[in-house]
Coordinates of C-alpha atoms in Angstrom, one line a residue:
M1 CA 13.9 86.6 -14.2
Y2 CA 14.7 83.9 -16.8
V3 CA 12.3 80.9 -16.4
L4 CA 13.4 77.5 -17.4
G5 CA 10.8 75.1 -18.8
R6 CA 8.6 78.0 -19.9
A7 CA 8.7 78.9 -23.6
E8 CA 8.2 82.5 -24.9
T9 CA 4.9 81.3 -26.4
D10 CA 3.6 80.6 -22.9
G11 CA 3.6 84.3 -22.2
A12 CA 6.4 84.1 -19.6
P13 CA 8.1 87.4 -19.0
G14 CA 11.1 85.6 -17.8
A15 CA 11.6 83.9 -21.1
E16 CA 11.5 87.2 -22.9
T17 CA 13.8 89.2 -20.6
G18 CA 16.4 86.6 -19.6
G19 CA 18.8 87.3 -22.5
D20 CA 21.0 84.8 -24.3
S21 CA 23.0 82.4 -22.2
D22 CA 26.7 82.5 -21.5
A23 CA 27.2 79.2 -23.2
E24 CA 25.6 80.4 -26.5
T25 CA 26.9 83.9 -26.8
G26 CA 30.0 84.2 -24.7
G27 CA 28.6 87.2 -22.9
D28 CA 27.3 87.8 -19.4
P29 CA 23.5 87.0 -19.4
G30 CA 23.1 89.0 -16.2
T31 CA 24.2 92.3 -17.8
E32 CA 22.5 91.6 -21.1
A33 CA 19.2 91.2 -19.3
G34 CA 19.2 94.7 -17.9
G35 CA 22.3 96.3 -16.3
D36 CA 23.7 95.6 -12.8
P37 CA 23.6 91.9 -12.1
G38 CA 23.2 92.6 -8.4
T39 CA 25.2 91.3 -5.5
E40 CA 25.5 87.7 -4.5
A41 CA 24.2 88.5 -1.1
D42 CA 21.1 90.0 -2.5
L43 CA 20.4 87.1 -4.8
D44 CA 21.1 84.5 -2.1
A45 CA 18.8 86.3 0.3
G46 CA 16.0 85.3 -2.1
S47 CA 15.3 88.7 -3.7
D48 CA 15.2 89.0 -7.5
R49 CA 17.2 91.7 -9.3
D50 CA 13.9 93.4 -10.2
G51 CA 12.3 92.8 -6.8
E52 CA 10.4 89.8 -5.5
T53 CA 7.1 91.3 -6.6
H54 CA 8.2 90.9 -10.2
R55 CA 8.8 87.2 -10.0
P56 CA 6.5 85.4 -12.5
P57 CA 3.8 83.4 -10.8
H58 CA 4.3 79.7 -10.3
T59 CA 8.0 80.0 -10.6
A60 CA 10.7 78.5 -8.5
R61 CA 13.8 80.7 -8.1
I62 CA 16.8 78.3 -8.1
G63 CA 19.7 80.7 -8.5
S64 CA 21.3 83.1 -10.9
F65 CA 23.2 83.1 -14.2
L66 CA 26.9 82.7 -13.6
A67 CA 29.0 85.2 -15.6
R68 CA 32.5 84.3 -16.9
D69 CA 34.0 86.6 -14.4
G70 CA 32.3 84.7 -11.6
S71 CA 29.7 87.3 -10.8
A72 CA 26.0 86.6 -10.4
G73 CA 23.7 87.7 -13.2
A74 CA 19.9 87.7 -13.6
S75 CA 17.8 85.4 -11.5
V76 CA 16.9 82.0 -12.9
G77 CA 13.7 80.2 -12.1
V78 CA 12.0 76.9 -13.0
D79 CA 8.4 76.8 -14.3
L80 CA 6.0 75.2 -11.7
D81 CA 2.8 76.0 -13.6
R82 CA 3.0 72.8 -15.7
P83 CA 4.4 69.3 -15.0
H84 CA 7.9 68.5 -15.9
A85 CA 10.4 65.6 -16.0
G86 CA 13.9 66.5 -14.9
V87 CA 17.3 65.1 -13.9
V88 CA 19.9 66.5 -11.6
F89 CA 23.4 65.1 -12.1
G90 CA 26.6 65.6 -10.2
K91 CA 29.4 63.7 -8.6
R92 CA 29.5 63.4 -4.9
G93 CA 30.0 66.7 -3.1
T94 CA 29.2 69.0 -6.0
G95 CA 25.7 70.0 -4.9
K96 CA 23.2 67.5 -6.4
S97 CA 21.1 66.9 -3.2
Y98 CA 21.5 70.6 -2.3
T99 CA 19.9 71.6 -5.6
L100 CA 17.1 69.1 -5.0
G101 CA 16.5 70.7 -1.6
V102 CA 16.3 74.2 -3.2
L103 CA 13.6 73.0 -5.6
A104 CA 11.7 71.5 -2.7
E105 CA 11.8 74.8 -0.8
E106 CA 10.4 76.6 -3.8
L107 CA 7.7 74.0 -4.3
A108 CA 6.7 74.5 -0.6
D109 CA 6.1 78.2 -1.2
A110 CA 4.1 77.7 -4.4
D111 CA 0.3 77.3 -4.8
G112 CA -1.3 74.2 -6.4
V113 CA 1.8 72.0 -6.2
A114 CA 3.0 69.5 -3.6
P115 CA 6.6 68.2 -3.2
V116 CA 7.2 64.6 -2.1
V117 CA 10.9 63.9 -1.5
V118 CA 12.4 60.4 -1.5
D119 CA 15.3 60.7 1.0
P120 CA 17.5 57.5 1.0
M121 CA 20.3 59.2 2.9
G122 CA 18.4 61.1 5.5
V123 CA 19.5 64.6 4.4
F124 CA 16.2 66.4 3.8
A125 CA 14.8 66.7 7.3
G126 CA 15.7 70.4 7.3
L127 CA 12.6 71.0 5.1
E128 CA 10.6 70.9 8.4
A129 CA 11.6 74.6 8.6
V130 CA 9.2 75.4 5.8
G131 CA 6.4 73.3 7.1
G132 CA 7.6 69.9 5.8
R133 CA 7.1 66.7 7.6
V134 CA 9.4 63.7 7.8
V135 CA 7.5 60.5 7.2
D136 CA 8.3 57.0 8.3
P137 CA 7.1 55.4 5.1
A138 CA 4.3 52.9 5.2
V139 CA 2.5 51.5 2.2
R140 CA -0.2 48.9 1.7
P141 CA 0.9 45.4 0.6
A142 CA -1.8 45.6 -2.1
S143 CA 0.1 48.6 -3.7
I144 CA 2.6 46.0 -5.0
P145 CA 1.1 44.0 -7.9
P146 CA 1.0 40.2 -7.2
S147 CA 3.3 39.5 -10.1
E148 CA 6.0 41.7 -8.5
W149 CA 6.0 40.0 -5.1
P150 CA 8.4 37.1 -6.0
D151 CA 11.0 39.6 -7.3
L152 CA 10.4 41.8 -4.2
L153 CA 11.2 38.8 -1.9
A154 CA 14.1 37.6 -4.1
L155 CA 12.2 34.5 -5.1
D156 CA 12.1 32.9 -8.6
P157 CA 8.5 33.4 -9.8
A158 CA 8.7 30.0 -11.4
S159 CA 9.8 28.3 -8.2
G160 CA 7.4 26.7 -5.7
P161 CA 7.7 29.4 -3.1
G162 CA 7.7 32.2 -5.7
S163 CA 4.6 31.0 -7.5
L164 CA 2.8 30.3 -4.2
V165 CA 3.4 33.9 -3.0
W166 CA 2.2 35.2 -6.3
R167 CA -1.0 33.2 -6.2
V168 CA -1.7 34.0 -2.5
V169 CA -1.3 37.7 -3.0
A170 CA -3.5 37.6 -6.2
D171 CA -6.2 35.7 -4.4
A172 CA -6.1 38.1 -1.4
V173 CA -6.3 41.1 -3.7
D174 CA -9.3 39.6 -5.6
D175 CA -11.1 38.8 -2.4
G176 CA -10.5 42.2 -0.9
N177 CA -11.3 44.6 -3.8
G178 CA -13.0 42.9 -6.7
D179 CA -12.4 44.7 -9.9
A180 CA -9.8 47.4 -8.9
V181 CA -7.2 47.3 -11.7
G182 CA -4.2 49.6 -12.2
A183 CA -3.4 51.3 -15.5
D184 CA -0.7 48.6 -16.1
G185 CA -3.3 45.9 -15.8
S186 CA -2.3 44.8 -12.3
A187 CA -4.8 44.5 -9.5
D188 CA -4.5 47.5 -7.3
P189 CA -6.8 47.9 -4.2
G190 CA -4.6 50.7 -3.0
R191 CA -5.7 52.8 -6.0
S192 CA -9.3 52.8 -5.2
G193 CA -8.9 53.0 -1.4
G194 CA -10.3 49.5 -0.8
P195 CA -8.9 47.1 1.8
S196 CA -5.5 45.5 1.6
P197 CA -4.4 42.2 3.0
S198 CA -1.9 42.4 5.8
L199 CA 1.3 40.4 5.7
A200 CA 0.1 38.4 8.6
A201 CA -3.0 37.5 6.6
L202 CA -0.8 36.5 3.6
R203 CA 1.3 34.3 5.8
E204 CA -1.9 32.6 7.1
A205 CA -3.0 32.0 3.6
V206 CA 0.3 30.5 2.6
D207 CA 0.1 28.1 5.7
A208 CA -3.4 27.0 4.5
A209 CA -2.4 26.6 0.9
D210 CA -2.3 23.3 -0.9
A211 CA 1.4 23.0 -1.3
L212 CA 4.4 21.0 -0.1
A213 CA 5.4 21.8 3.5
E214 CA 8.9 23.0 2.5
T215 CA 7.3 25.3 -0.1
R216 CA 5.0 26.8 2.4
R217 CA 7.8 27.2 4.9
A218 CA 10.0 29.0 2.5
A219 CA 7.3 31.4 1.4
V220 CA 6.3 32.1 5.0
N221 CA 9.9 32.9 5.9
H222 CA 10.2 35.4 3.0
L223 CA 7.0 37.1 4.0
R224 CA 8.2 37.3 7.6
L225 CA 11.4 38.9 6.3
A226 CA 9.2 41.5 4.4
A227 CA 7.4 42.2 7.7
S228 CA 10.7 42.9 9.4
W229 CA 11.3 45.8 7.0
G230 CA 8.6 47.8 8.7
V231 CA 7.2 49.5 5.6
F232 CA 4.1 47.4 5.0
D233 CA 0.9 48.3 6.8
A234 CA -2.6 47.2 5.5
D235 CA -4.1 50.3 7.2
A236 CA -1.6 52.8 5.8
P237 CA -3.2 56.1 4.6
P238 CA -3.6 56.5 0.8
V239 CA -0.5 57.7 -1.0
A240 CA -2.4 60.8 -2.1
S241 CA -2.4 62.0 1.5
L242 CA 1.3 62.8 1.2
A243 CA 0.5 65.6 -1.3
A244 CA -2.9 66.7 0.1
D245 CA -1.8 69.9 1.9
G246 CA 1.0 71.1 -0.3
D247 CA 3.7 71.0 2.4
P248 CA 6.8 68.9 1.7
A249 CA 6.6 65.3 2.6
V250 CA 10.0 63.7 3.1
L251 CA 10.1 59.9 2.9
D252 CA 12.9 58.9 5.3
L253 CA 14.4 55.8 3.8
A254 CA 17.7 56.0 5.5
G255 CA 18.6 52.6 6.8
V256 CA 15.7 50.9 5.0
P257 CA 16.8 47.8 3.1
D258 CA 17.0 48.3 -0.6
A259 CA 14.1 46.0 -1.5
A260 CA 11.9 47.8 1.0
A261 CA 12.9 51.2 -0.3
A262 CA 12.1 50.2 -3.8
A263 CA 8.7 48.9 -2.7
V264 CA 7.9 52.3 -1.1
V265 CA 9.1 54.2 -4.2
R266 CA 7.0 52.0 -6.5
A267 CA 3.9 52.4 -4.3
V268 CA 4.3 56.2 -4.0
A269 CA 5.1 56.9 -7.7
R270 CA 2.2 54.8 -8.9
G271 CA -0.1 56.1 -6.1
L272 CA 0.5 59.7 -7.1
Y273 CA -0.1 58.9 -10.7
D274 CA -3.3 57.0 -10.1
A275 CA -4.6 59.7 -7.7
R276 CA -4.3 62.3 -10.4
I277 CA -5.9 60.0 -13.0
D278 CA -8.8 59.3 -10.7
G279 CA -9.3 62.9 -9.7
G280 CA -8.5 62.3 -6.1
L281 CA -5.6 64.8 -5.8
P282 CA -6.3 68.5 -6.5
R283 CA -2.7 69.5 -6.5
L284 CA 0.1 68.8 -9.0
P285 CA 2.6 66.5 -7.2
W286 CA 6.3 66.7 -7.7
L287 CA 8.2 63.5 -6.8
L288 CA 11.8 64.4 -6.1
V289 CA 14.0 61.2 -5.9
D290 CA 17.5 61.5 -4.5
E291 CA 20.0 58.7 -5.4
A292 CA 17.5 57.8 -8.2
H293 CA 19.9 55.3 -9.8
A294 CA 19.1 52.9 -6.8
F295 CA 15.5 52.6 -7.9
F296 CA 15.8 52.0 -11.6
D297 CA 17.0 48.5 -11.2
G298 CA 14.1 46.7 -9.5
I299 CA 10.4 46.8 -8.9
A300 CA 10.3 50.6 -8.7
E301 CA 11.4 51.0 -12.3
P302 CA 8.0 50.5 -14.0
A303 CA 6.3 53.2 -11.9
L304 CA 9.1 55.7 -12.4
R305 CA 9.2 55.0 -16.1
T306 CA 5.4 55.6 -16.2
L307 CA 5.9 59.0 -14.7
L308 CA 8.7 59.8 -17.2
T309 CA 6.7 58.8 -20.2
R310 CA 3.1 59.5 -19.2
G311 CA 3.2 61.6 -16.1
R312 CA 2.7 65.0 -17.7
A313 CA -0.8 64.2 -19.0
P314 CA -2.3 63.8 -15.4
G315 CA 0.1 66.4 -14.0
V316 CA 2.7 64.5 -12.1
S317 CA 6.3 65.8 -12.2
L318 CA 9.4 63.6 -11.6
V319 CA 12.9 64.9 -10.8
C320 CA 15.6 62.3 -10.5
A321 CA 18.9 63.2 -8.8
T322 CA 21.9 61.0 -9.0
Q323 CA 25.7 60.9 -8.8
R324 CA 25.7 58.0 -11.3
P325 CA 23.9 59.1 -14.5
A326 CA 25.2 56.1 -16.3
A327 CA 23.0 53.9 -14.0
L328 CA 19.8 55.6 -15.2
P329 CA 18.0 54.3 -18.2
S330 CA 18.3 56.3 -21.4
V331 CA 14.6 57.2 -21.1
A332 CA 15.3 59.2 -18.0
V333 CA 17.4 61.6 -20.1
S334 CA 15.4 61.5 -23.3
Q335 CA 12.1 62.2 -21.6
S336 CA 13.4 65.0 -19.4
D337 CA 12.7 68.6 -20.5
L338 CA 15.0 70.0 -17.7
L339 CA 18.5 68.8 -17.1
V340 CA 20.8 70.2 -14.4
S341 CA 24.3 68.9 -14.2
H342 CA 26.9 69.7 -11.7
R343 CA 30.5 68.5 -12.2
L344 CA 31.0 65.0 -13.6
T345 CA 34.3 63.2 -14.2
A346 CA 33.5 59.5 -14.9
A347 CA 33.5 58.7 -18.6
R348 CA 30.3 56.7 -18.5
D349 CA 28.5 59.4 -16.7
V350 CA 29.7 62.1 -19.1
D351 CA 28.5 59.8 -22.0
R352 CA 25.0 59.6 -20.5
L353 CA 25.0 63.4 -20.2
A354 CA 26.0 63.6 -23.9
E355 CA 22.7 61.8 -24.8
A356 CA 20.9 65.1 -23.9
E357 CA 22.7 66.9 -26.7
A358 CA 20.2 68.0 -29.3
T359 CA 20.4 69.7 -32.7
Y360 CA 19.9 73.1 -31.1
L361 CA 23.0 72.7 -28.9
A362 CA 26.3 73.6 -30.5
G363 CA 29.5 72.0 -29.2
D364 CA 30.2 69.4 -26.5
L365 CA 28.0 69.7 -23.3
A366 CA 30.6 67.8 -21.3
S367 CA 33.2 70.4 -22.0
R368 CA 31.0 73.1 -20.6
L369 CA 30.5 71.6 -17.2
P370 CA 31.4 74.0 -14.4
E371 CA 34.1 73.2 -11.9
G372 CA 32.8 75.0 -8.7
I373 CA 30.6 73.5 -6.1
G374 CA 27.0 74.7 -6.4
E375 CA 27.5 75.6 -10.1
A376 CA 25.6 73.8 -12.7
L377 CA 25.0 73.5 -16.4
V378 CA 21.2 73.7 -17.2
V379 CA 19.7 72.4 -20.4
D380 CA 16.2 73.9 -21.0
D381 CA 14.3 72.0 -23.7
A382 CA 11.4 74.4 -23.7
T383 CA 13.5 77.3 -24.9
E384 CA 16.2 75.1 -26.6
T385 CA 19.0 76.8 -24.7
V386 CA 21.8 75.9 -22.3
H387 CA 23.0 78.1 -19.4
T388 CA 25.5 78.1 -16.6
V389 CA 23.9 78.8 -13.2
R390 CA 24.9 79.3 -9.7
I391 CA 22.4 77.6 -7.4
R392 CA 21.1 79.9 -4.6
E393 CA 21.7 79.3 -0.9
R394 CA 19.3 77.1 1.0
R395 CA 16.9 78.7 3.4
T396 CA 16.5 75.5 5.3
P397 CA 19.3 73.4 6.9
H398 CA 21.1 71.1 4.5
E399 CA 22.1 67.9 6.2
G400 CA 24.0 66.3 3.3
E401 CA 27.4 67.9 4.0
S402 CA 30.1 65.3 4.7
P403 CA 31.4 65.3 8.3
R404 CA 35.0 66.5 8.9
A405 CA 37.5 65.2 11.4
S406 CA 38.7 68.8 12.0
R407 CA 35.4 69.8 13.3
L408 CA 35.4 66.9 15.8
S409 CA 38.9 67.5 17.1
G410 CA 39.3 69.2 20.5
P411 CA 41.6 72.3 21.0
G412 CA 45.3 71.6 21.1

């Protein structure tokens, strides 16, 4: 098996036996790696060419090399032993979410890791078949720094209502947890497990504040709106509990307002990072974010950026999947050591893919993008190679397929 994200110096047998990639040599990597590439049925059933017992430990099998004649070659895996940052690109319907689900399945089977899936479209519930659980997300109000509350509530922080909310949250955090401070300098009771103010308590504090009546009224109305989102709970369990047992945790954000979903992603991303920093999480968490472009333009961005730039040190992996690569910041591509791209056609999205081109890559990445659904171009920074891969079939139900009128039509 060829292992992405694991260099030969790591002692990975996959890196030594995988052979050169199709993109680099023009040959079939499956046959170069050792004879008969095997049948597609064998590979999709989850067995490696050399047998499942020969799979390197802490390796996620995601598919197989795709030869130029369309046949399946050697098995391809992703290193799970160390933390990684990755992106999965692909226009709608080409297999982006499917690939993310395959990775989640593999993480569910591995020791020492824990997948947490951000599911904005409600398509990952099938992971329950491998022990996963679908979670109605609930986070503590204190997990959002006081300075971010005006933006969260669409208030100008310099306005009366915005500054009042900021001050009330800051006072409530100080009263509730003393010196708890996050790595970004913001008060963070949720990090140390201390108490968090409820939204009802915040509204009461606003009502009692020394401010104009109209200012208090506007602030209360915005806090009441936040309560209607249903994602804030002062007694919510710590974020680390999502990754405690290693089974997939699917955060069901389908139908959740954008601002509320961003608050959840911010709290979860930061919470996993802080739990690893504080030693409160014995597993290495993998945060898999579908439709990630929706979370890089708001209050979730600082936490996601922290995972991209500093997550590897404490052991937190982040994989961002999107159909709109151009909407991701450049850091999402530049900091990723794994890049998986299904078909792209929009010029801006192809340009963002081009940012991944490095000196060890000859030619134009965009011109190498595969055409078929479930086929992907994989850039592996650890081994400085690029490969064409066919993603394996899911073992759990995939709920991201578009409905068809033909399947709803009656006979005749």
